[in-house]
Coordinates of C-alpha atoms in Angstrom, one line a residue:
X274 CA 7.4 -11.3 8.1
X275 CA 6.5 -11.8 11.1
X276 CA 8.5 -10.3 14.0
X277 CA 11.0 -11.4 16.1
X278 CA 11.0 -11.8 19.2
X279 CA 12.1 -9.1 22.1
X280 CA 15.9 -10.4 22.6
X281 CA 16.9 -9.8 26.3
X282 CA 20.4 -7.0 25.1
X283 CA 17.1 -5.3 23.4
X284 CA 15.2 -5.7 26.4
X285 CA 17.6 -3.7 28.4
X286 CA 18.9 -1.6 26.5
X287 CA 15.1 -0.2 25.9
X288 CA 14.7 0.1 29.8
X289 CA 17.6 1.3 30.2
X290 CA 16.8 4.2 28.0
X291 CA 13.1 5.0 29.3
X292 CA 15.0 5.3 33.2
X293 CA 17.2 7.6 31.8
X294 CA 15.4 9.6 30.2
X295 CA 11.6 9.6 32.0
X296 CA 12.0 7.8 35.4
X297 CA 10.1 4.0 33.7
X298 CA 11.2 1.5 35.7
X299 CA 10.6 -1.9 33.9
X300 CA 12.0 -4.9 36.1
X301 CA 12.8 -8.1 34.2
X302 CA 9.1 -9.3 34.4
X303 CA 6.7 -7.1 32.2
X304 CA 8.8 -7.8 29.6
X305 CA 5.8 -9.6 27.4
X306 CA 3.8 -7.3 28.6
X307 CA 6.2 -4.7 26.7
X308 CA 6.9 -7.1 24.1
X309 CA 3.2 -7.0 23.2
X310 CA 2.3 -2.8 23.6
X311 CA 5.4 -2.0 21.2
X312 CA 4.7 -5.3 18.3
X313 CA 1.5 -3.7 16.4
X314 CA 3.4 -0.3 16.4
X315 CA 6.6 -2.1 15.2
X316 CA 5.3 -4.2 12.8
X317 CA 2.9 -0.6 11.2
X318 CA 6.5 1.2 10.5
X319 CA 7.3 -1.6 8.7
X320 CA 10.0 -2.8 11.0
X321 CA 11.9 -6.7 11.4
X322 CA 12.7 -6.0 15.2
X323 CA 12.4 -4.7 18.1
X324 CA 16.3 -4.1 17.4
X325 CA 15.6 -1.1 15.0
X326 CA 12.7 0.2 17.2
X327 CA 14.9 0.5 19.9
X328 CA 17.3 1.5 17.6
X329 CA 14.8 4.4 16.1
X330 CA 13.4 6.2 19.2
X331 CA 18.2 6.4 20.9
X332 CA 18.1 8.5 17.7
X333 CA 18.1 12.7 18.1
X334 CA 15.4 12.6 15.4
X335 CA 12.9 10.1 15.7
X336 CA 9.8 12.7 14.6
X337 CA 8.1 12.1 17.6
X338 CA 8.8 8.4 18.1
X339 CA 10.2 8.1 21.6
X340 CA 7.4 9.7 23.0
X341 CA 4.8 7.4 21.4
X342 CA 6.2 4.2 22.9
X343 CA 6.4 6.3 26.6
X344 CA 2.7 6.8 25.8
X345 CA 2.1 3.1 24.3
X346 CA 4.1 1.7 27.8
X347 CA 2.1 3.4 30.1
X348 CA -1.2 3.0 31.5
X349 CA -3.5 5.9 30.9
X350 CA -6.4 3.8 32.8
X351 CA -8.7 6.3 34.3
X352 CA -12.2 7.5 35.0
X353 CA -14.1 10.9 37.2
X354 CA -13.7 10.6 41.2
X355 CA -11.5 7.1 41.4
X356 CA -10.3 6.6 44.5
X357 CA -13.3 9.3 46.3
X358 CA -12.0 8.9 49.8
X359 CA -10.1 11.3 48.4
X360 CA -12.6 14.1 47.0
X361 CA -14.1 13.4 50.3
X362 CA -11.5 14.0 52.6
X363 CA -10.5 17.4 50.0
X364 CA -14.7 18.9 50.5
X365 CA -13.9 18.1 54.4
X366 CA -10.2 20.1 54.4
X367 CA -12.0 23.0 52.8
X368 CA -15.2 23.1 54.2
X369 CA -13.6 24.0 57.9
X370 CA -11.0 26.3 56.1
X371 CA -13.4 28.1 54.1
X372 CA -10.8 29.7 51.1
X373 CA -10.7 32.5 49.2
X374 CA -8.2 31.0 47.5
X375 CA -7.2 28.0 45.7
X376 CA -4.3 26.5 43.4
X377 CA -5.0 22.5 43.0
X378 CA -1.9 20.9 41.2
X379 CA -2.5 17.6 39.1
X380 CA 1.0 16.0 38.2
X381 CA 0.4 13.2 36.5
X382 CA -3.4 14.6 34.7
X383 CA -3.4 11.6 31.9
X384 CA -6.5 12.5 30.5
X385 CA -7.7 15.2 32.7
X386 CA -10.4 12.9 34.1
X387 CA -8.6 14.1 37.8
X388 CA -8.6 17.3 37.3
X389 CA -11.9 18.1 35.7
X390 CA -13.4 15.6 38.8
X391 CA -11.4 18.1 41.2
X392 CA -13.0 21.3 39.2
X393 CA -16.7 19.1 39.6
X394 CA -16.2 19.5 43.7
X395 CA -14.5 23.5 44.0
X396 CA -17.2 25.2 42.1
X397 CA -19.8 23.2 44.0
X398 CA -17.7 24.7 47.1
X399 CA -17.9 27.8 46.2
X400 CA -21.4 27.9 45.0
X401 CA -22.1 26.7 48.4
X402 CA -19.9 29.8 49.8
X403 CA -17.0 26.8 51.1
X404 CA -14.6 28.8 49.0
X405 CA -14.6 31.9 47.0
X406 CA -14.5 32.5 43.2
X407 CA -10.2 33.0 43.5
X408 CA -9.9 28.5 42.2
X409 CA -7.8 27.4 39.5
X410 CA -6.4 23.7 39.1
X411 CA -2.8 22.8 36.7
X412 CA -2.7 19.6 35.5
X413 CA 0.5 18.1 34.1
X414 CA 2.1 15.5 32.1
X415 CA 4.7 14.1 30.0
X416 CA 3.0 13.1 27.0
X417 CA 1.3 15.6 24.8
X418 CA -1.1 13.6 22.8
X419 CA -3.3 13.2 26.6
X420 CA -2.6 16.1 26.9
X421 CA -4.5 17.1 23.6
X422 CA -7.2 14.9 24.4
X423 CA -7.4 17.0 28.6
X424 CA -8.0 20.1 26.7
X425 CA -10.8 19.1 24.4
X426 CA -12.3 17.7 27.5
X427 CA -14.4 15.2 25.5
X428 CA -14.9 11.6 27.5
X429 CA -17.3 8.3 27.2
X430 CA -20.5 8.3 28.7
X431 CA -18.2 5.2 30.6
X432 CA -15.3 7.2 32.1
X433 CA -18.1 9.1 33.7
X434 CA -20.1 6.5 35.2
X435 CA -19.4 7.5 39.6
X436 CA -20.2 11.2 38.8
X437 CA -23.5 12.3 40.2
X438 CA -26.7 12.8 38.3
X439 CA -26.4 16.1 39.8
X440 CA -23.2 17.9 38.3
X441 CA -23.4 15.5 34.7
X442 CA -26.6 18.1 35.1
X443 CA -25.1 21.1 35.8
X444 CA -21.4 20.9 34.3
X445 CA -21.5 18.6 31.0
X446 CA -23.0 18.8 27.6
X447 CA -24.1 15.1 25.5
X448 CA -23.8 14.8 22.1
X449 CA -25.9 13.5 19.9
X450 CA -26.2 11.3 17.0
X451 CA -22.5 11.0 15.9
X452 CA -21.2 11.9 19.2
X453 CA -24.0 9.9 21.3
X454 CA -22.4 8.5 23.8
X455 CA -19.9 11.1 24.6
X456 CA -19.8 13.8 26.8
X457 CA -17.6 17.3 26.6
X458 CA -17.4 19.7 30.2
X459 CA -18.5 22.9 30.0
X460 CA -17.4 25.9 28.6
X461 CA -17.6 28.1 32.8
X462 CA -16.0 24.7 34.0
X463 CA -13.2 24.4 31.6
X464 CA -11.8 28.0 32.1
X465 CA -10.1 27.0 35.4
X466 CA -8.4 24.1 34.6
X467 CA -4.9 24.7 32.4
X468 CA -2.7 22.2 30.7
X469 CA 1.2 22.1 30.3
X470 CA 3.8 19.1 29.2
X471 CA 6.2 18.0 32.5
X472 CA 8.6 15.5 32.9
X473 CA 8.5 14.8 36.8
X474 CA 12.0 13.1 36.5
X475 CA 13.6 16.7 35.6
X476 CA 14.4 20.1 37.7
X477 CA 10.3 21.9 38.2
X478 CA 10.0 25.8 37.6
X479 CA 8.3 27.6 40.4
X480 CA 4.6 26.2 39.4
X481 CA 3.6 26.7 42.9
X482 CA 2.7 26.9 46.2
X483 CA -0.6 24.7 45.6
X484 CA -2.2 24.2 48.0
X485 CA -3.2 20.7 47.4
X486 CA -0.7 18.3 45.0
X487 CA -2.3 14.4 43.5
X488 CA 0.5 12.7 42.2
X489 CA -2.0 9.9 42.4
X490 CA -0.4 5.6 39.9
X491 CA 2.0 7.6 38.5
X492 CA 4.7 6.3 41.4
X493 CA 4.2 2.9 39.8
X494 CA 6.5 2.9 37.6
X495 CA 9.5 4.7 39.1
X496 CA 12.0 1.9 41.6
X497 CA 12.5 3.2 44.6
X498 CA 15.2 6.0 44.3
X499 CA 13.5 7.5 41.6
X500 CA 10.1 7.3 44.0
X501 CA 11.7 9.4 46.6
X502 CA 13.4 12.3 44.2
X503 CA 9.6 12.5 42.3
X504 CA 8.1 13.5 45.6
X505 CA 11.0 15.1 47.2
X506 CA 11.2 17.9 44.2
X507 CA 6.9 18.2 43.3
X508 CA 6.6 18.8 47.4
X509 CA 8.8 21.6 46.9
X510 CA 5.6 23.5 45.0
X511 CA 3.2 22.2 47.9
X512 CA 3.0 25.1 50.9
X513 CA 2.8 25.0 54.3
X514 CA -0.2 22.6 55.6
X515 CA -0.9 21.8 52.1
X516 CA -2.3 18.2 51.5
X517 CA -0.8 15.4 49.6
X518 CA -2.2 13.1 47.8
X519 CA -1.0 9.8 45.7
X520 CA -2.8 6.2 44.8
X521 CA -3.7 4.1 48.2
X522 CA -2.3 1.3 47.1
X523 CA 1.1 2.8 46.6
X524 CA 1.8 2.8 49.7
X525 CA 4.4 5.8 51.6
X526 CA 7.3 7.1 50.1
X527 CA 10.2 5.9 52.1
X528 CA 12.5 8.7 53.3
X529 CA 10.0 11.0 52.7
X530 CA 10.0 13.3 55.8
X531 CA 7.6 16.0 56.6
X532 CA 4.8 14.5 56.1
X533 CA 1.1 14.2 58.5
X534 CA -0.5 10.7 57.6
X535 CA -4.7 11.7 57.2
X536 CA -5.6 8.7 56.0
X537 CA -4.4 5.7 53.2
X538 CA -2.7 7.6 50.8
X539 CA -3.2 11.2 51.4
X540 CA -0.5 13.9 53.6
X541 CA -0.7 17.0 55.2
X542 CA 3.1 19.1 54.5
X543 CA 3.9 20.1 57.7
X544 CA 5.6 23.4 58.0
X545 CA 9.2 23.4 59.4

């Protein structure tokens, strides 16, 4: 049976549900995209309408289907050392300050590419004596599925296309035979990186203070008030003088005070 078209009322109900639960903002123009992303899942479940699917995920006992819908509706495309200018800035700052203890937070870590990119950089800095050995990285995301993948730390080689040959040799294990084309982060790198589930649109427990926070390429999913609230919530976990990064295409969040612009998408938290 062909799937019925996603009606306007059902789309508005879905959009309201996603906004209330996880802060996602879906304007009217995104209805065709949302329908195309959900269609295969709706059909796989044997449902004949989007209405039935929205009713399922709105219920209290959905068997984890709401989380599946969130995964389908958010783009998790990422790769190692995305937006390299941010990593260069972090390296420059740390090389100057030479901290002996470091805590970094990848606040929308997806599959972990960003967190392990940071781990490679910090490990390099430690080996050259520019930072101490006491450093760690926390990666958080709302999706359990991507976090499970991040803990495994196995990636297609294509995702590491911006990793230098020296770092590939130093930090990665290449698969062979049935695992050809895959790369796993070495255990000595993984031991510095931890992951946990977190909804940025809910109160955040005391995770910090962190010396740098990366909140990149997630604000695009939120409307303006939610963006401001999320950024202000996240910044409570950043120490004064710490570095804060968002995606370069995300601009500057209006209404958020206490940030000094360093470069596109890069800021310093000004001491109160």
